[in-house]
PDB file of C-alpha atoms in Angstrom:
ATOM      1  CA  MET A   1      11.774   8.720  26.597  1.00  0.00           C
ATOM      2  CA  ARG A   2      12.744  11.852  24.681  1.00  0.00           C
ATOM      3  CA  THR A   3      16.274  11.724  26.127  1.00  0.00           C
ATOM      4  CA  PHE A   4      16.598   8.130  24.972  1.00  0.00           C
ATOM      5  CA  LYS A   5      15.586   9.079  21.409  1.00  0.00           C
ATOM      6  CA  ILE A   6      18.098  11.917  21.299  1.00  0.00           C
ATOM      7  CA  LYS A   7      20.892   9.679  22.610  1.00  0.00           C
ATOM      8  CA  PHE A   8      19.894   6.957  20.180  1.00  0.00           C
ATOM      9  CA  HIS A   9      19.993   9.355  17.219  1.00  0.00           C
ATOM     10  CA  TRP A  10      23.417  10.687  18.211  1.00  0.00           C
ATOM     11  CA  MET A  11      24.697   7.151  18.660  1.00  0.00           C
ATOM     12  CA  LEU A  12      23.359   6.224  15.230  1.00  0.00           C
ATOM     13  CA  ILE A  13      24.990   9.251  13.601  1.00  0.00           C
ATOM     14  CA  PHE A  14      28.291   8.553  15.353  1.00  0.00           C
ATOM     15  CA  SER A  15      28.153   4.884  14.305  1.00  0.00           C
ATOM     16  CA  PHE A  16      27.534   5.830  10.684  1.00  0.00           C
ATOM     17  CA  ILE A  17      30.451   8.265  10.616  1.00  0.00           C
ATOM     18  CA  SER A  18      32.713   5.830  12.434  1.00  0.00           C
ATOM     19  CA  PHE A  19      31.780   2.968  10.098  1.00  0.00           C
ATOM     20  CA  PHE A  20      32.434   5.061   7.030  1.00  0.00           C
ATOM     21  CA  LEU A  21      35.737   6.483   8.207  1.00  0.00           C
ATOM     22  CA  HIS A  22      37.169   3.350   9.782  1.00  0.00           C
ATOM     23  CA  GLY A  23      35.296   0.342   8.429  1.00  0.00           C
ATOM     24  CA  GLN A  24      36.715  -1.551   5.490  1.00  0.00           C
ATOM     25  CA  SER A  25      35.100  -4.158   3.300  1.00  0.00           C
ATOM     26  CA  SER A  26      38.347  -6.063   3.373  1.00  0.00           C
ATOM     27  CA  SER A  27      40.843  -6.586   6.149  1.00  0.00           C
ATOM     28  CA  THR A  28      43.244  -3.804   5.135  1.00  0.00           C
ATOM     29  CA  LYS A  29      43.340  -0.307   6.619  1.00  0.00           C
ATOM     30  CA  SER A  30      42.806   2.915   4.680  1.00  0.00           C
ATOM     31  CA  GLN A  31      45.793   3.732   2.544  1.00  0.00           C
ATOM     32  CA  GLN A  32      46.919   6.397   0.134  1.00  0.00           C
ATOM     33  CA  ALA A  33      45.900   5.603  -3.444  1.00  0.00           C
ATOM     34  CA  PRO A  34      48.968   4.883  -5.579  1.00  0.00           C
ATOM     35  CA  ASN A  35      50.065   7.488  -8.097  1.00  0.00           C
ATOM     36  CA  VAL A  36      49.620   5.418 -11.231  1.00  0.00           C
ATOM     37  CA  THR A  37      49.126   6.329 -14.865  1.00  0.00           C
ATOM     38  CA  LEU A  38      46.191   4.818 -16.723  1.00  0.00           C
ATOM     39  CA  HIS A  39      45.918   4.808 -20.501  1.00  0.00           C
ATOM     40  CA  LEU A  40      42.549   6.064 -21.693  1.00  0.00           C
ATOM     41  CA  VAL A  41      40.767   3.863 -24.217  1.00  0.00           C
ATOM     42  CA  THR A  42      39.669   6.868 -26.273  1.00  0.00           C
ATOM     43  CA  GLY A  43      43.276   7.447 -27.285  1.00  0.00           C
ATOM     44  CA  GLN A  44      43.459  10.741 -25.426  1.00  0.00           C
ATOM     45  CA  ASP A  45      46.290  11.484 -23.064  1.00  0.00           C
ATOM     46  CA  SER A  46      46.800   9.120 -20.193  1.00  0.00           C
ATOM     47  CA  LEU A  47      45.292   9.848 -16.799  1.00  0.00           C
ATOM     48  CA  GLN A  48      47.290  10.108 -13.587  1.00  0.00           C
ATOM     49  CA  LEU A  49      45.296   9.113 -10.542  1.00  0.00           C
ATOM     50  CA  SER A  50      46.929  11.839  -8.448  1.00  0.00           C
ATOM     51  CA  THR A  51      45.374  14.549 -10.665  1.00  0.00           C
ATOM     52  CA  LEU A  52      41.928  13.571  -9.367  1.00  0.00           C
ATOM     53  CA  LYS A  53      42.532  14.761  -5.805  1.00  0.00           C
ATOM     54  CA  GLY A  54      39.596  16.903  -4.766  1.00  0.00           C
ATOM     55  CA  LYS A  55      37.144  14.460  -6.384  1.00  0.00           C
ATOM     56  CA  SER A  56      35.520  11.261  -5.185  1.00  0.00           C
ATOM     57  CA  VAL A  57      36.730   8.406  -7.383  1.00  0.00           C
ATOM     58  CA  MET A  58      35.664   4.829  -7.982  1.00  0.00           C
ATOM     59  CA  LEU A  59      38.439   2.719  -9.458  1.00  0.00           C
ATOM     60  CA  ALA A  60      36.829  -0.423 -10.878  1.00  0.00           C
ATOM     61  CA  PHE A  61      39.048  -3.175 -12.278  1.00  0.00           C
ATOM     62  CA  TRP A  62      37.507  -5.574 -14.789  1.00  0.00           C
ATOM     63  CA  SER A  63      38.533  -8.172 -17.344  1.00  0.00           C
ATOM     64  CA  ILE A  64      36.866  -9.637 -20.415  1.00  0.00           C
ATOM     65  CA  TYR A  65      37.538 -13.013 -18.826  1.00  0.00           C
ATOM     66  CA  ASP A  66      35.075 -12.224 -16.026  1.00  0.00           C
ATOM     67  CA  ILE A  67      31.847 -14.110 -16.676  1.00  0.00           C
ATOM     68  CA  GLN A  68      29.583 -11.073 -16.384  1.00  0.00           C
ATOM     69  CA  TYR A  69      31.867  -8.210 -17.369  1.00  0.00           C
ATOM     70  CA  ASP A  70      29.169  -6.634 -19.569  1.00  0.00           C
ATOM     71  CA  ASN A  71      26.753  -6.598 -16.611  1.00  0.00           C
ATOM     72  CA  PHE A  72      29.509  -5.143 -14.408  1.00  0.00           C
ATOM     73  CA  LEU A  73      30.038  -2.228 -16.821  1.00  0.00           C
ATOM     74  CA  SER A  74      26.266  -1.706 -17.120  1.00  0.00           C
ATOM     75  CA  GLN A  75      25.944  -1.505 -13.327  1.00  0.00           C
ATOM     76  CA  LEU A  76      28.830   0.975 -13.171  1.00  0.00           C
ATOM     77  CA  SER A  77      27.070   3.098 -15.778  1.00  0.00           C
ATOM     78  CA  LYS A  78      23.883   3.102 -13.670  1.00  0.00           C
ATOM     79  CA  ILE A  79      25.883   4.062 -10.588  1.00  0.00           C
ATOM     80  CA  SER A  80      27.422   6.907 -12.565  1.00  0.00           C
ATOM     81  CA  SER A  81      24.004   8.332 -13.397  1.00  0.00           C
ATOM     82  CA  ARG A  82      22.926   8.015  -9.744  1.00  0.00           C
ATOM     83  CA  TYR A  83      26.077   9.742  -8.428  1.00  0.00           C
ATOM     84  CA  PRO A  84      27.059  12.419 -10.971  1.00  0.00           C
ATOM     85  CA  LYS A  85      29.741  13.864  -8.631  1.00  0.00           C
ATOM     86  CA  LEU A  86      31.562  10.521  -8.621  1.00  0.00           C
ATOM     87  CA  LYS A  87      34.358   9.952 -11.154  1.00  0.00           C
ATOM     88  CA  ILE A  88      34.191   6.300 -12.231  1.00  0.00           C
ATOM     89  CA  ILE A  89      37.228   4.836 -13.943  1.00  0.00           C
ATOM     90  CA  ALA A  90      36.671   1.329 -15.306  1.00  0.00           C
ATOM     91  CA  VAL A  91      40.131  -0.186 -15.736  1.00  0.00           C
ATOM     92  CA  ASN A  92      40.609  -3.153 -18.048  1.00  0.00           C
ATOM     93  CA  THR A  93      43.360  -5.449 -16.770  1.00  0.00           C
ATOM     94  CA  ASP A  94      44.093  -7.671 -19.743  1.00  0.00           C
ATOM     95  CA  ASP A  95      45.224  -7.470 -23.364  1.00  0.00           C
ATOM     96  CA  THR A  96      41.810  -6.684 -24.766  1.00  0.00           C
ATOM     97  CA  PRO A  97      41.818  -5.676 -28.439  1.00  0.00           C
ATOM     98  CA  ASP A  98      41.585  -1.909 -28.964  1.00  0.00           C
ATOM     99  CA  SER A  99      38.528  -2.340 -31.182  1.00  0.00           C
ATOM    100  CA  LEU A 100      36.572  -4.032 -28.378  1.00  0.00           C
ATOM    101  CA  LEU A 101      37.596  -1.405 -25.831  1.00  0.00           C
ATOM    102  CA  MET A 102      36.577   1.385 -28.232  1.00  0.00           C
ATOM    103  CA  GLU A 103      33.198  -0.310 -28.704  1.00  0.00           C
ATOM    104  CA  TYR A 104      32.708  -0.319 -24.919  1.00  0.00           C
ATOM    105  CA  SER A 105      33.740   3.329 -24.625  1.00  0.00           C
ATOM    106  CA  ARG A 106      30.977   4.186 -27.112  1.00  0.00           C
ATOM    107  CA  LYS A 107      28.449   1.966 -25.311  1.00  0.00           C
ATOM    108  CA  PHE A 108      29.238   3.168 -21.775  1.00  0.00           C
ATOM    109  CA  THR A 109      29.739   6.892 -22.315  1.00  0.00           C
ATOM    110  CA  ARG A 110      29.234   7.769 -18.636  1.00  0.00           C
ATOM    111  CA  LEU A 111      32.350   5.821 -17.679  1.00  0.00           C
ATOM    112  CA  THR A 112      35.990   6.698 -18.128  1.00  0.00           C
ATOM    113  CA  LEU A 113      37.407   3.536 -19.667  1.00  0.00           C
ATOM    114  CA  ALA A 114      41.104   2.952 -19.139  1.00  0.00           C
ATOM    115  CA  TRP A 115      43.610   0.218 -19.737  1.00  0.00           C
ATOM    116  CA  ASP A 116      46.199  -0.862 -17.184  1.00  0.00           C
ATOM    117  CA  LYS A 117      48.886  -1.370 -19.815  1.00  0.00           C
ATOM    118  CA  ASN A 118      51.489  -3.197 -17.748  1.00  0.00           C
ATOM    119  CA  GLY A 119      49.456  -4.101 -14.662  1.00  0.00           C
ATOM    120  CA  GLN A 120      51.025  -1.270 -12.654  1.00  0.00           C
ATOM    121  CA  ALA A 121      47.744   0.035 -11.191  1.00  0.00           C
ATOM    122  CA  PHE A 122      46.410  -3.447 -10.392  1.00  0.00           C
ATOM    123  CA  SER A 123      49.546  -4.463  -8.505  1.00  0.00           C
ATOM    124  CA  SER A 124      50.133  -1.041  -6.873  1.00  0.00           C
ATOM    125  CA  ILE A 125      46.683  -1.032  -5.317  1.00  0.00           C
ATOM    126  CA  GLN A 126      47.260  -4.664  -4.279  1.00  0.00           C
ATOM    127  CA  ALA A 127      44.220  -6.037  -6.064  1.00  0.00           C
ATOM    128  CA  HIS A 128      44.045  -9.810  -6.290  1.00  0.00           C
ATOM    129  CA  ARG A 129      41.250 -10.512  -8.765  1.00  0.00           C
ATOM    130  CA  THR A 130      38.653  -8.911 -10.974  1.00  0.00           C
ATOM    131  CA  PRO A 131      36.132  -7.474 -10.727  1.00  0.00           C
ATOM    132  CA  ALA A 132      37.283  -5.271  -7.852  1.00  0.00           C
ATOM    133  CA  ILE A 133      36.229  -1.789  -6.747  1.00  0.00           C
ATOM    134  CA  TYR A 134      38.158   0.794  -4.744  1.00  0.00           C
ATOM    135  CA  LEU A 135      36.539   3.993  -3.460  1.00  0.00           C
ATOM    136  CA  ILE A 136      38.942   6.907  -3.129  1.00  0.00           C
ATOM    137  CA  ASP A 137      38.034  10.098  -1.282  1.00  0.00           C
ATOM    138  CA  GLN A 138      38.884  13.670  -2.231  1.00  0.00           C
ATOM    139  CA  TYR A 139      42.171  13.437  -0.316  1.00  0.00           C
ATOM    140  CA  GLY A 140      43.409  10.465  -2.330  1.00  0.00           C
ATOM    141  CA  ILE A 141      42.761   7.931   0.449  1.00  0.00           C
ATOM    142  CA  ILE A 142      41.279   4.533  -0.383  1.00  0.00           C
ATOM    143  CA  ARG A 143      38.252   4.496   1.932  1.00  0.00           C
ATOM    144  CA  LYS A 144      36.527   1.290   0.877  1.00  0.00           C
ATOM    145  CA  GLN A 145      37.508  -1.832  -0.972  1.00  0.00           C
ATOM    146  CA  PHE A 146      35.129  -4.229  -2.635  1.00  0.00           C
ATOM    147  CA  PRO A 147      37.288  -7.115  -3.849  1.00  0.00           C
ATOM    148  CA  GLU A 148      34.119  -8.896  -4.985  1.00  0.00           C
ATOM    149  CA  GLY A 149      33.067  -6.051  -7.302  1.00  0.00           C
ATOM    150  CA  ILE A 150      29.353  -5.275  -7.171  1.00  0.00           C
ATOM    151  CA  ALA A 151      28.313  -8.540  -5.526  1.00  0.00           C
ATOM    152  CA  ASP A 152      26.805  -6.613  -2.617  1.00  0.00           C
ATOM    153  CA  LEU A 153      25.148  -3.613  -4.248  1.00  0.00           C
ATOM    154  CA  LYS A 154      23.534  -2.481  -0.969  1.00  0.00           C
ATOM    155  CA  LYS A 155      26.900  -2.161   0.780  1.00  0.00           C
ATOM    156  CA  LEU A 156      28.382  -0.435  -2.234  1.00  0.00           C
ATOM    157  CA  ASN A 157      25.546   2.114  -2.428  1.00  0.00           C
ATOM    158  CA  PHE A 158      25.808   2.767   1.310  1.00  0.00           C
ATOM    159  CA  ALA A 159      29.537   3.444   0.974  1.00  0.00           C
ATOM    160  CA  LEU A 160      28.977   5.614  -2.098  1.00  0.00           C
ATOM    161  CA  ARG A 161      26.407   7.759  -0.306  1.00  0.00           C
ATOM    162  CA  GLY A 162      28.911   8.304   2.485  1.00  0.00           C
ATOM    163  CA  LEU A 163      31.732   9.087   0.083  1.00  0.00           C
ATOM    164  CA  VAL A 164      29.867  11.418  -2.259  1.00  0.00           C
ATOM    165  CA  ASP A 165      27.445  13.089   0.150  1.00  0.00           C
ATOM    166  CA  HIS A 166      29.832  13.725   3.034  1.00  0.00           C
ATOM    167  CA  PHE A 167      33.046  14.716   1.268  1.00  0.00           C
TER     168      PHE A 167
END
């Protein structure tokens, strides 16, 4: 019986590691995150995604045309407080007025709010709709994709624990 428990635990650990390293929420394989430049809403310098190597990153695309975009940003803010090692970049994909984006940057201070000025990041990462979330590991590899945003919060939290706790 004891041997069975030990084998079971090792199998469970191996399955978890295998799922995290090889499983994808969409049908695509892991790929290198594109080296794109995002314009920060605060008016500071722009941010190049490649400068974040060495950190775990969540790239979250959103639009004011999404029905629950305010809820999406609120959930991202909660995730940010739960995973302080995670760099969350909430990228607006449309021509939202600067005043509205500035208001959101004051409301959601835990998030890095950026604007995908010409759609370069959205198309480079091959996103198809908003909201969409991409988890990037410390090596700049997209490890998980959530093209449905935070629709499945359990799966997202599971992937985040694997990304932040193990890398």
